[in-house]
Amino acid sequence: MLEVKDLVVTYGAVVAVHGLSLTVKAGQSIALLGANGAGKTSSVEAIAGLIRTRSGRVSIDGRDVTGHPASTVVRRGLALVPQWRELFRNFSVEETLIAARTGAAGRGALPLEQIYALFPVLAERRRQIAGSLSGGEQQMLAIGRALVTNPRVILLDEPSAGLAVGVVRSLVGIVRTIRDSGVGVLLVEQNLEIAQAVAEDCIVLSTGREVWRGPMREAMALDAIRDAYFA
Ligand code: ATP
């Protein structure tokens, strides 16, 4: 289980996240919503240990990981799928998945066959280098790389960005499968429809502050939320 308490992230004098708190339990999916610049990426990057936290606390299964490097955070069971995937372009699909296995630490990595069962296209392309894959395939590889670490919680930063509608639809199905297998999911999204297809509850951010939280279907029904933050 992931617990975030009063997370504050700053860049110099700019406060990007003003005290975010959230909990993601096993098999639960929460969406972090908001327009460009709302502070979503800063939040998940700070939770994952990629950028510094000004204050606040992040814990996984009750163990404090605040301020720990990303390599430690992933070993504790939290895997980030970064916004622009950040794959090693010259690694093959299989090399990418094998390299990620160290992140599983004592939990034991997932067998590659399990990743290939979820993404049959990656099995077909296992010897192809990441840089030559389509955008959708790269996103699948980025998710596969996170899943190999056998995470307790996965953070997905706008997995739909720049992808065609059909690809997004299959990604939605995959994220649901991951959630239903008992992994907690924190999904960053700008698109309410995609978020609703995956998450039960959401937190809406605006200029780094939480402005609403509640069930996704209520957020969808509130014109005030749609108009203010998703116009
Ligand atoms: P997007 O959907 O565009 O990624 P976001 O909701 O993820 O937006 P962030 O990228 O977290 O928002 O940005 C939050 C705020 O922090 C913005 O005002 C942004 O300009 C600022 N910011 C983000 N990264 C940096 C940085 N490296 N240096 C300075 N300011 C930054």
XYZ file of C-alpha atoms and ligand atoms in Angstrom, residues 9-12 14-17 33-45 51 83-84 157-158 188-190 205 207-208, ligand 1:
63
model
C 7.502 19.788 -4.224
C 9.311 22.980 -5.185
C 11.526 24.147 -8.035
C 13.427 27.070 -6.562
C 8.025 27.780 -7.530
C 5.804 25.521 -5.447
C 4.627 22.805 -7.858
C 2.785 20.652 -5.298
C -6.242 14.645 -12.726
C -5.634 18.209 -13.839
C -4.641 20.393 -16.744
C -1.094 21.045 -18.002
C 1.090 22.352 -15.211
C -1.276 21.232 -12.426
C 1.535 19.367 -10.668
C 0.705 15.774 -11.601
C 4.120 14.785 -12.959
C 5.916 16.552 -10.114
C 3.797 14.564 -7.660
C 4.485 11.140 -9.141
C 8.175 11.863 -9.768
C 12.956 14.461 -7.801
C 5.443 10.191 -19.108
C 7.726 9.820 -22.117
C 2.105 9.135 -15.962
C -0.267 9.843 -18.864
C -2.043 10.523 -14.051
C -4.441 11.741 -16.737
C -5.717 14.846 -18.458
C -5.194 19.249 -8.928
C -1.761 24.818 -9.784
C -0.418 22.257 -7.358
P 1.827 18.208 -17.646
O 0.571 17.458 -17.863
O 2.053 19.304 -18.618
O 3.018 17.301 -17.465
P 1.652 18.452 -14.793
O 0.311 18.535 -14.160
O 2.301 17.125 -14.761
O 1.604 18.989 -16.262
P 4.092 19.473 -13.681
O 4.884 19.061 -14.871
O 4.245 18.698 -12.433
O 2.546 19.524 -14.054
O 4.386 21.021 -13.405
C 3.892 21.700 -12.244
C 4.522 23.077 -12.167
O 5.919 22.964 -11.914
C 4.386 23.914 -13.436
O 4.205 25.260 -13.060
C 5.710 23.720 -14.106
O 6.039 24.823 -14.927
C 6.665 23.630 -12.931
N 7.834 22.803 -13.238
C 7.811 21.491 -13.619
N 9.072 21.022 -13.804
C 9.903 22.064 -13.528
C 11.329 22.237 -13.517
N 12.150 21.226 -13.822
N 11.808 23.450 -13.192
C 10.996 24.464 -12.868
N 9.656 24.384 -12.842
C 9.096 23.203 -13.172
